[in-house]
Amino acid sequence: MRLSKLHMRTLKEVPNDAVVPSHILLVRADMIRQGASGIYGFMHMGYRTLRKIEQIVREEMDAIGSQEIHMSAVSPAELWQESGRWNAYGPELWRIKDRNDRDFCLGPTHEEVFTDLVRNDTSSYRQLPFSLYQIQTKYRDEARPRFGLMRSREFVMKDAYSFNADPESLDESYNEMYEAYEKIFTRCGLEYRAVEADTGAIGGSNSHEFTALSEVGESEIAYCTSCDYAATDERAECVDDPASDEEMKPLEKVLTPGTKTIEAVADYLGLDKTQTIKALLFETYDNDEKVNGYVAAFVRGDRDVNMIKLVNALNIPEFAIAFADEEKMSKACGCVGGFTGPMHLHDCTVVVDSELKGMKNLCAGACETDHHYINMNYGRDYEGDIVTDIKVLKEGDKCPKCGGMIKHARGIEVGQVFKLGTKYSEAMNALYKDEQQKEHAIWMGCYGIGVSRTMAAVVEQMHDENGIIWPVSVAPYHVIITVVKPKDEAQSALGEKIYEELQAAGIETLLDDRNERPGVKFNDAELLGIPAAITVGRGAADGIVEYKLRREENKEEITAEEAVKKAISFIKTELDGRCFFK
Ligand code: ATP
Ligand code: MG
């Protein structure tokens, strides 16, 4: 591709709304352009990279025998009503109507569509197991679209679904997918961790998220420094210390003027925050978004409430809860802003973190302005309607697997594998007959990869202050030839010669033959992140060029023939014999 012909407009300035490197660089390099909030188009370079990531995904899915199909992005409301998700999905589901007022949605994911497809043509155990996948545009009307391709409202996802006769067969499909994901993210050049995302009713670990490590990622992961345990912050289990055998002291109400925060009361009473109880107050909503109840949640003073664990404990959807209007909740339940404790509350659900049960002589609000209790003990002084783990696993906590030390890191969730079990097949009646003609629900797994988010994750991990540094496997082009002065005949002729030779060898090559200032061209070459650069300048008359890899500082002055040879061997080695756009 000749840059003089390419429809491309790189930018010097950082776009207004962009704060993370991948968003800034993908826009500045003109790989993506915004159409509306969270909606992006892919320009020539960006689209090539997107397709390369798709191709890596496709090859690894095909390699495990998954079959590619392509369903519509538009799905009828009836399917979603059948599974119960038409309501449960909330405002993120992008709903549309046709001219006859029939409801549809733009698929945010396709469990319903695939379950429907399979229930209609699968009847015997002989047909199982199999898996289907598609690479397709998904829609989620995210509350806060941000960070460019990372959290957009329209994005490309690979979604796969496995259909199995029993849990053992599902385990096999799950493991195959897990291994395919390891290959995919490794081929994309990502540094990632597979983290446990759920340990639900099915038992064992039934979901893993693949998280590309990055400071700007929105996932917090907790990992053990002694064993291979890693889990998302949202789901990480906590193990409580054994119950304390300290003597219970008499409950005492003390004056604590103006101490509305845990820090303030701990300071005032000379306590450690771990000896206090923190209160968090919430209201819950019904389907019409009306308040239908109040929740008071209690955790140790230095801890945070894990909202996923809390909604699971309450058995309500994530969007049906928010911080309470304290004034209203005070009137209804007897809490007092800044001085709420688990005693004297009424007409609300009290959720107590399991750890508090075993702790003795704690300090908590007295539900009275400027007062706290000290020496409060579970069982004697207060109880919970629900007592379970609702806390976030902190750095320094014990590993739930081996007891080692937990650390935190940030990352970008690029994929997830999930054992669905029979959740959808039961709700939607997807059955098969066994050898004895007995009917069973099909066991299912679902497996997603955010293809466009992966593209952003690669840029987050591989860039410098000048631009992107694409790994060869997903680079839009492999080599860029910069002709410093295209009007100089020797330079122009040598540039053309190298261009032809590289293309003939199957190397995807850009020729910067634009009549631009050299500085502009060098900046663009760096910004675009093309893995290898050959600069044809003053030495052209003697057949000498400059050869440089984007990821290395080192430049070499060598003959054009050597440069061509080096480039071909570098690209072929990196691709391990795989070329996509031949
Ligand atoms: P998140 O927690 O980030 O909202 P999710 O867990 O809801 O994501 P899944 O339903 O597991 O997402 O979707 C599969 C994959 O699709 C995710 O692992 C992620 O890579 C990608 N993805 C999800 N939402 C978005 C989005 N808004 N923009 C881009 N990619 C997304
Ligand atoms: Mg997910």
XYZ file of C-alpha atoms and ligand atoms in Angstrom:
614
model
C 0.000 0.000 0.000
C 1.280 3.427 -0.981
C 0.716 6.036 1.689
C 0.272 8.652 -1.061
C -2.939 6.823 -2.019
C -4.118 5.786 1.433
C -7.196 7.440 2.878
C -5.653 8.288 6.236
C -5.421 11.373 8.427
C -3.172 11.010 11.445
C -3.484 13.533 14.268
C -0.852 15.349 16.299
C -3.232 16.375 19.048
C -4.723 14.168 21.712
C -8.481 13.882 21.159
C -10.517 15.686 23.828
C -12.304 12.786 25.405
C -9.396 10.309 25.315
C -7.548 9.552 28.527
C -6.060 6.084 28.103
C -3.149 5.372 25.719
C -5.021 2.900 23.489
C -7.856 5.343 22.868
C -5.471 8.239 22.238
C -3.164 6.296 19.933
C -5.821 4.414 17.950
C -7.553 7.725 17.178
C -4.324 9.631 16.521
C -3.089 6.866 14.188
C -6.479 7.046 12.404
C -7.181 3.384 13.073
C -10.623 4.148 14.488
C -13.013 7.062 14.199
C -15.850 7.866 16.516
C -19.370 8.027 15.091
C -21.214 8.607 18.377
C -20.480 7.984 22.026
C -19.140 4.425 22.284
C -19.584 3.809 18.548
C -16.511 3.490 16.339
C -15.719 2.881 12.711
C -12.516 1.133 11.704
C -10.258 2.818 9.156
C -8.063 0.833 6.778
C -5.181 0.201 9.207
C -7.398 -0.454 12.197
C -9.607 -2.797 10.242
C -6.652 -4.868 9.120
C -5.559 -5.346 12.723
C -9.095 -6.185 13.809
C -9.329 -8.807 11.060
C -5.990 -10.301 12.059
C -7.159 -10.740 15.625
C -10.384 -12.270 14.291
C -8.319 -14.603 12.162
C -6.223 -15.771 15.110
C -9.427 -16.436 17.042
C -10.935 -18.246 14.050
C -7.898 -20.479 13.538
C -7.797 -21.551 17.181
C -11.566 -22.128 17.344
C -11.431 -24.190 14.148
C -8.490 -26.128 15.574
C -10.635 -27.443 18.441
C -13.443 -28.332 16.062
C -15.796 -25.488 16.900
C -17.987 -24.603 13.907
C -18.323 -21.036 12.691
C -21.791 -19.732 11.927
C -23.201 -16.225 11.762
C -26.502 -15.325 13.388
C -28.257 -11.990 13.106
C -27.442 -9.211 15.553
C -31.201 -8.567 15.774
C -33.087 -10.942 18.023
C -36.796 -11.134 18.812
C -37.943 -10.161 22.324
C -39.818 -13.469 22.746
C -36.557 -15.407 23.140
C -35.362 -13.042 25.843
C -38.720 -13.162 27.598
C -38.499 -16.941 27.620
C -35.143 -16.904 29.417
C -36.258 -14.099 31.732
C -33.533 -11.739 30.566
C -35.797 -9.237 28.735
C -36.357 -7.679 32.168
C -33.289 -8.860 34.024
C -30.817 -7.333 31.548
C -31.990 -3.800 32.325
C -31.213 -0.654 30.337
C -28.002 -2.078 28.855
C -30.131 -4.152 26.473
C -30.503 -2.103 23.294
C -34.197 -2.496 22.499
C -35.742 -1.678 19.138
C -39.206 -1.964 17.578
C -40.177 -2.812 14.032
C -42.884 -0.970 12.082
C -45.542 -3.259 13.522
C -44.499 -2.373 17.057
C -42.891 -5.767 17.680
C -40.056 -5.751 20.188
C -36.516 -6.805 19.297
C -33.104 -6.190 20.735
C -29.634 -5.801 19.302
C -27.842 -8.795 20.802
C -25.476 -8.029 23.702
C -24.626 -11.770 23.721
C -26.372 -14.776 22.134
C -27.174 -17.522 24.654
C -30.885 -17.338 23.830
C -30.373 -17.338 20.071
C -28.013 -20.322 20.135
C -30.147 -22.276 22.607
C -33.148 -21.713 20.340
C -31.173 -22.798 17.293
C -30.027 -26.003 18.934
C -33.271 -27.021 20.628
C -34.984 -27.005 17.250
C -32.659 -29.490 15.621
C -30.993 -31.528 18.358
C -32.859 -34.470 19.778
C -30.450 -37.327 20.372
C -27.382 -37.915 22.537
C -25.703 -39.039 19.303
C -25.539 -35.431 18.123
C -23.658 -34.285 21.243
C -21.184 -32.828 22.028
C -20.525 -30.000 19.583
C -19.772 -26.315 19.705
C -20.706 -23.362 17.538
C -19.173 -19.918 17.330
C -19.532 -16.628 15.558
C -17.523 -13.444 15.262
C -20.055 -10.705 15.274
C -21.003 -7.176 16.245
C -22.551 -6.881 19.697
C -24.506 -4.043 21.233
C -24.651 -2.946 24.855
C -26.059 0.426 25.763
C -23.390 0.904 28.417
C -24.137 3.529 31.086
C -20.673 5.031 30.654
C -19.053 4.127 27.330
C -15.385 5.042 27.692
C -11.770 4.364 26.831
C -12.422 3.975 23.096
C -12.632 0.328 22.067
C -12.332 -0.845 25.653
C -15.897 -0.117 26.728
C -17.932 0.745 23.681
C -21.608 0.354 22.875
C -20.970 -1.455 19.605
C -18.098 -3.949 19.624
C -16.851 -7.112 17.974
C -17.119 -10.286 20.029
C -16.376 -13.910 19.357
C -19.018 -15.906 21.158
C -18.976 -19.685 21.271
C -21.421 -22.117 22.856
C -20.854 -25.773 23.639
C -23.634 -28.340 23.873
C -22.948 -31.402 25.988
C -24.789 -34.415 27.370
C -23.423 -34.229 30.907
C -21.163 -32.242 33.244
C -18.105 -34.364 32.426
C -18.455 -33.661 28.739
C -18.948 -29.961 29.515
C -15.691 -30.021 31.510
C -13.909 -31.366 28.428
C -15.305 -28.652 26.146
C -14.492 -26.029 28.754
C -10.894 -27.172 29.032
C -10.470 -27.222 25.258
C -11.769 -23.665 25.038
C -9.548 -22.604 27.939
C -6.492 -23.952 26.147
C -7.550 -22.343 22.855
C -7.849 -19.006 24.699
C -4.319 -19.389 26.047
C -3.082 -19.853 22.475
C -5.123 -16.921 21.159
C -3.942 -14.371 23.703
C -0.353 -15.600 23.473
C -0.447 -15.234 19.684
C -1.799 -11.692 20.101
C 1.317 -10.961 22.150
C -0.555 -10.240 25.384
C 0.631 -10.726 28.919
C -2.440 -12.088 30.657
C -3.726 -14.126 33.601
C -6.617 -16.574 33.592
C -8.478 -15.747 36.776
C -11.262 -17.561 38.549
C -14.394 -15.545 38.023
C -17.007 -17.614 39.787
C -17.440 -20.559 42.082
C -21.162 -21.037 41.967
C -23.657 -23.784 42.538
C -22.212 -26.158 39.929
C -19.057 -26.551 42.001
C -15.410 -26.414 41.089
C -14.333 -23.408 39.127
C -17.024 -22.771 36.585
C -15.743 -19.583 35.038
C -12.432 -17.966 34.204
C -11.786 -14.490 32.935
C -8.761 -13.851 30.762
C -7.311 -10.584 31.935
C -4.617 -8.649 30.083
C -2.479 -6.969 32.722
C -2.676 -3.195 32.483
C -2.748 -0.278 34.889
C -5.688 1.247 33.031
C -7.777 -1.937 33.161
C -11.117 -1.897 34.913
C -10.805 -5.367 36.429
C -9.088 -5.737 39.754
C -7.584 -9.125 40.151
C -6.336 -10.734 43.296
C -3.569 -13.278 42.992
C -1.602 -15.375 45.410
C 2.130 -14.855 45.735
C 2.635 -18.523 46.711
C 0.333 -20.584 44.468
C -1.416 -20.199 41.084
C -4.638 -18.856 42.598
C -5.973 -15.781 40.789
C -9.496 -14.401 40.860
C -11.368 -11.277 39.899
C -11.777 -8.851 42.692
C -15.532 -9.085 42.163
C -15.663 -12.796 42.868
C -12.613 -13.612 44.951
C -13.629 -15.686 47.947
C -12.362 -14.711 51.348
C -11.459 -17.069 54.168
C -12.228 -15.779 57.625
C -9.863 -16.159 60.547
C -11.015 -18.677 63.159
C -13.379 -17.163 65.742
C -11.578 -15.186 68.434
C -11.591 -16.725 71.922
C -11.373 -13.338 73.604
C -13.806 -12.803 76.533
C -16.898 -10.752 75.752
C -16.773 -7.459 77.612
C -19.889 -5.591 78.718
C -21.525 -3.487 75.983
C -21.008 0.208 76.553
C -22.423 3.288 74.845
C -19.860 6.081 74.494
C -20.018 9.714 73.390
C -18.104 10.224 70.106
C -18.942 13.747 68.964
C -18.723 14.479 65.237
C -17.065 11.119 64.388
C -18.966 10.362 61.222
C -16.317 8.226 59.534
C -14.489 5.061 60.533
C -11.190 7.000 60.555
C -12.652 9.642 62.863
C -14.162 7.237 65.392
C -11.101 4.958 65.394
C -8.897 8.013 65.997
C -11.161 9.381 68.710
C -11.336 6.110 70.626
C -7.743 5.099 69.910
C -8.811 1.925 68.103
C -7.521 0.188 65.016
C -9.981 0.308 62.092
C -10.079 -3.496 62.196
C -11.808 -3.260 65.579
C -14.729 -1.283 64.150
C -17.813 -2.145 62.121
C -18.561 -0.149 58.968
C -22.177 0.373 57.863
C -23.276 0.785 54.232
C -26.871 1.687 53.492
C -28.723 0.767 50.312
C -32.183 0.923 48.801
C -33.542 -1.683 46.417
C -35.909 -1.285 43.479
C -38.729 -3.205 41.851
C -39.209 -3.593 38.078
C -40.750 -0.115 37.833
C -37.671 1.369 39.502
C -39.639 2.166 42.668
C -37.936 1.707 46.054
C -39.168 -1.569 47.513
C -36.840 -2.059 50.463
C -33.763 -1.037 52.437
C -30.560 -2.910 53.166
C -27.976 -2.223 55.867
C -24.687 -4.033 55.170
C -21.934 -4.363 57.773
C -18.252 -5.155 57.222
C -15.084 -4.715 59.246
C -14.089 -1.018 59.347
C -11.094 -1.307 57.016
C -12.978 -3.293 54.364
C -15.118 -2.588 51.313
C -18.386 -4.217 50.392
C -18.249 -6.343 47.268
C -21.406 -5.404 45.383
C -21.539 -8.636 43.378
C -21.423 -10.716 46.550
C -24.029 -8.437 48.134
C -26.529 -8.722 45.268
C -25.946 -12.478 45.135
C -26.645 -12.693 48.870
C -29.835 -10.673 48.402
C -30.721 -12.609 45.254
C -31.504 -9.485 43.225
C -30.091 -8.166 39.923
C -27.146 -5.752 40.023
C -29.128 -2.760 38.773
C -31.862 -3.169 41.439
C -29.748 -1.652 44.234
C -28.066 1.700 44.941
C -26.904 3.763 47.908
C -29.887 4.833 49.982
C -31.363 8.278 50.370
C -30.186 8.485 53.981
C -32.893 10.811 55.188
C -35.666 8.566 53.911
C -33.962 5.439 55.194
C -33.445 7.042 58.632
C -37.168 7.634 58.949
C -38.057 4.166 57.748
C -35.415 2.080 59.553
C -33.948 4.046 62.466
C -30.429 4.464 61.096
C -28.502 7.690 61.731
C -26.067 8.954 59.061
C -22.482 8.408 60.247
C -23.605 6.630 63.418
C -25.392 3.570 62.083
C -24.700 0.220 63.679
C -26.393 -3.166 63.570
C -28.412 -2.627 66.762
C -31.789 -0.825 66.861
C -32.500 -1.129 63.128
C -35.938 -2.119 61.908
C -37.749 -2.603 58.582
C -34.617 -3.336 56.616
C -32.577 -6.364 55.647
C -29.450 -6.558 57.791
C -26.552 -8.228 55.993
C -23.552 -9.008 58.173
C -20.209 -10.040 56.720
C -19.298 -13.518 57.933
C -15.985 -12.365 59.387
C -17.718 -10.159 61.974
C -19.434 -13.167 63.501
C -16.166 -14.502 64.905
C -14.802 -11.122 66.059
C -15.153 -9.916 69.630
C -15.667 -6.538 71.317
C -16.045 -4.331 68.267
C -17.010 -0.692 67.968
C -20.114 0.259 65.940
C -22.533 3.162 65.561
C -25.310 3.379 68.160
C -27.998 4.648 65.745
C -27.899 7.840 67.788
C -26.134 11.075 66.786
C -22.627 11.418 68.284
C -22.736 7.970 69.916
C -21.078 4.604 69.318
C -21.111 1.323 71.165
C -17.938 -0.422 72.203
C -17.592 -4.137 72.990
C -20.332 -5.139 70.592
C -20.578 -8.877 69.952
C -22.446 -10.927 67.375
C -25.150 -13.147 68.858
C -25.318 -11.296 72.172
C -25.890 -7.726 70.900
C -26.905 -8.025 67.261
C -27.735 -10.505 64.533
C -28.028 -10.438 60.752
C -30.893 -11.528 58.511
C -28.136 -12.721 56.185
C -24.630 -13.602 57.362
C -22.257 -14.362 54.525
C -19.075 -13.222 52.785
C -19.801 -9.780 51.266
C -16.325 -8.273 51.386
C -13.647 -7.488 48.835
C -10.506 -9.640 49.143
C -7.755 -7.191 50.135
C -4.002 -7.132 49.627
C -2.459 -8.904 52.562
C -5.471 -11.215 53.088
C -4.979 -14.966 53.112
C -5.180 -16.915 49.846
C -8.389 -19.012 49.902
C -6.511 -21.895 48.278
C -3.184 -22.148 50.108
C -3.209 -19.526 52.859
C -0.402 -17.553 51.148
C -0.422 -13.788 50.716
C -2.809 -12.028 48.342
C -1.714 -9.191 46.066
C -3.709 -7.059 43.669
C -3.154 -6.101 40.041
C -5.274 -4.326 37.439
C -6.224 -5.734 34.085
C -8.507 -5.658 31.070
C -11.003 -8.508 30.733
C -10.413 -9.695 27.173
C -12.296 -12.984 27.380
C -14.347 -15.250 29.553
C -15.185 -18.955 29.608
C -18.269 -19.998 31.528
C -20.017 -23.239 32.407
C -23.684 -22.384 32.064
C -24.861 -25.840 33.082
C -28.553 -26.258 32.263
C -29.634 -22.701 33.072
C -30.729 -21.809 29.536
C -31.624 -25.287 28.328
C -34.066 -25.719 31.221
C -35.575 -22.249 30.860
C -35.932 -22.742 27.113
C -36.601 -26.460 26.957
C -33.531 -27.541 25.013
C -33.576 -31.304 25.556
C -31.959 -34.437 24.189
C -32.896 -38.116 24.512
C -30.412 -40.611 25.952
C -30.004 -44.242 24.829
C -33.088 -45.240 26.794
C -35.073 -42.439 25.130
C -35.148 -40.535 28.413
C -35.119 -36.747 28.080
C -32.478 -34.525 29.698
C -31.600 -30.858 29.517
C -28.512 -30.167 27.392
C -25.456 -28.985 29.358
C -24.064 -25.768 27.961
C -20.969 -23.604 28.152
C -20.438 -20.125 26.717
C -17.146 -18.604 25.738
C -16.609 -14.946 24.762
C -13.706 -12.918 23.494
C -13.851 -9.160 23.103
C -12.094 -8.928 19.747
C -12.121 -5.128 19.509
C -11.274 -4.831 23.224
C -8.327 -7.181 22.648
C -7.066 -4.735 20.015
C -7.145 -1.958 22.630
C -5.465 -4.222 25.206
C -2.588 -4.943 22.802
C -2.020 -1.192 22.394
C -2.170 -0.659 26.172
C 0.614 -3.188 26.651
C 2.641 -2.243 23.611
C 3.250 1.434 23.022
C 5.684 4.213 23.891
C 5.422 8.000 23.910
C 5.693 8.082 20.108
C 3.014 5.585 19.235
C 1.890 1.998 18.960
C 4.333 -0.941 18.826
C 2.310 -3.712 17.147
C 3.433 -7.301 17.547
C 3.926 -8.730 14.059
C 0.976 -11.130 14.439
C -1.593 -8.324 14.514
C 0.251 -5.421 12.880
C -1.759 -3.810 10.050
C 1.356 -4.052 7.864
C 4.708 -5.666 8.566
C 7.212 -3.247 7.082
C 7.169 0.462 6.268
C 9.551 1.906 3.713
C 10.059 5.620 4.167
C 11.446 7.402 1.155
C 12.874 10.584 2.629
C 12.805 12.622 -0.631
C 10.531 10.973 -3.194
C 11.583 13.605 -5.759
C 15.140 12.270 -5.625
C 15.294 9.699 -8.387
C 17.769 7.347 -6.691
C 15.694 7.308 -3.498
C 12.419 6.840 -5.301
C 13.774 4.014 -7.481
C 15.338 2.159 -4.549
C 12.169 2.556 -2.487
C 10.118 1.046 -5.319
C 12.551 -1.834 -5.722
C 12.467 -2.764 -2.042
C 8.681 -2.417 -2.050
C 8.331 -4.844 -4.936
C 10.744 -7.360 -3.462
C 9.071 -7.401 -0.067
C 5.600 -7.730 -1.579
C 6.783 -10.548 -3.813
C 7.956 -12.346 -0.656
C 4.487 -12.037 0.882
C 5.458 -9.289 3.315
C 2.703 -6.742 3.882
C 4.432 -3.509 3.066
C 3.686 0.203 3.256
C 5.572 2.591 1.006
C 5.657 6.139 2.323
C 6.063 7.914 -0.986
C 4.283 11.082 0.156
C 5.709 14.498 -0.610
C 5.740 15.384 3.079
C 8.447 16.705 5.347
C 10.669 13.818 6.557
C 9.748 14.612 10.176
C 6.058 14.088 9.450
C 6.785 10.740 7.819
C 9.041 9.480 10.610
C 6.465 10.486 13.198
C 3.717 8.676 11.322
C 5.821 5.518 10.976
C 6.322 5.456 14.752
C 2.721 6.362 15.535
C 1.368 3.600 13.259
C 3.598 1.098 15.031
C 4.702 -0.901 11.986
C 7.148 -3.550 13.311
C 10.026 -2.986 10.870
C 11.100 0.222 9.122
C 13.418 0.714 6.166
C 14.414 4.314 5.511
C 15.660 5.218 2.056
C 17.568 8.504 2.212
C 20.896 9.998 1.236
C 22.677 6.641 0.938
C 20.292 5.496 -1.807
C 22.725 6.273 -4.605
C 25.117 3.756 -3.006
C 22.385 1.246 -2.290
C 22.527 1.931 1.485
C 19.406 2.165 3.664
C 18.616 2.337 7.373
C 16.927 -0.657 9.001
C 15.184 -0.464 12.382
C 12.683 -2.472 14.374
C 9.942 -0.444 16.028
C 10.438 -2.205 19.362
C 14.202 -1.641 19.456
C 16.314 1.507 19.724
C 19.077 0.205 17.521
C 19.374 1.433 13.873
C 21.564 -0.162 11.234
C 22.960 1.214 7.993
C 23.069 -1.720 5.596
C 22.635 -2.465 1.918
C 19.127 -2.590 0.520
C 19.534 -6.322 -0.225
C 20.515 -7.043 3.349
C 17.624 -4.980 4.652
C 15.145 -6.908 2.498
C 16.591 -10.229 3.649
C 16.551 -9.187 7.286
C 12.978 -7.928 7.090
C 11.723 -11.098 5.437
C 13.449 -13.347 7.930
C 12.276 -11.256 10.912
C 8.644 -11.283 9.811
C 8.577 -14.971 8.868
C 10.187 -15.971 12.170
C 7.739 -13.883 14.178
C 4.773 -15.276 12.284
C 6.026 -18.814 12.640
C 5.131 -19.516 9.025
C 1.668 -17.941 9.227
C 0.809 -15.091 6.849
C -2.767 -13.871 6.645
C -3.193 -11.554 3.737
C -1.237 -13.343 1.039
P -17.450 -6.185 31.501
O -17.410 -6.812 32.862
O -16.160 -5.560 31.084
O -18.639 -5.289 31.290
P -18.708 -8.568 30.662
O -18.167 -9.532 31.652
O -20.051 -8.025 30.815
O -17.664 -7.364 30.472
P -19.019 -10.658 28.725
O -20.479 -10.742 28.738
O -18.223 -11.694 29.426
O -18.568 -9.192 29.201
O -18.558 -10.516 27.199
C -17.463 -11.221 26.616
C -16.330 -10.276 26.260
O -16.784 -9.166 25.497
C -15.677 -9.647 27.482
O -14.726 -10.523 28.040
C -15.052 -8.396 26.900
O -13.778 -8.693 26.365
C -15.989 -8.020 25.766
N -16.838 -6.864 26.121
C -17.869 -6.839 26.984
N -18.426 -5.621 27.050
C -17.730 -4.845 26.184
C -17.822 -3.481 25.776
N -18.753 -2.679 26.266
N -16.945 -3.018 24.864
C -15.997 -3.827 24.345
N -15.863 -5.114 24.681
C -16.711 -5.628 25.582
Mg -17.289 -11.256 31.418
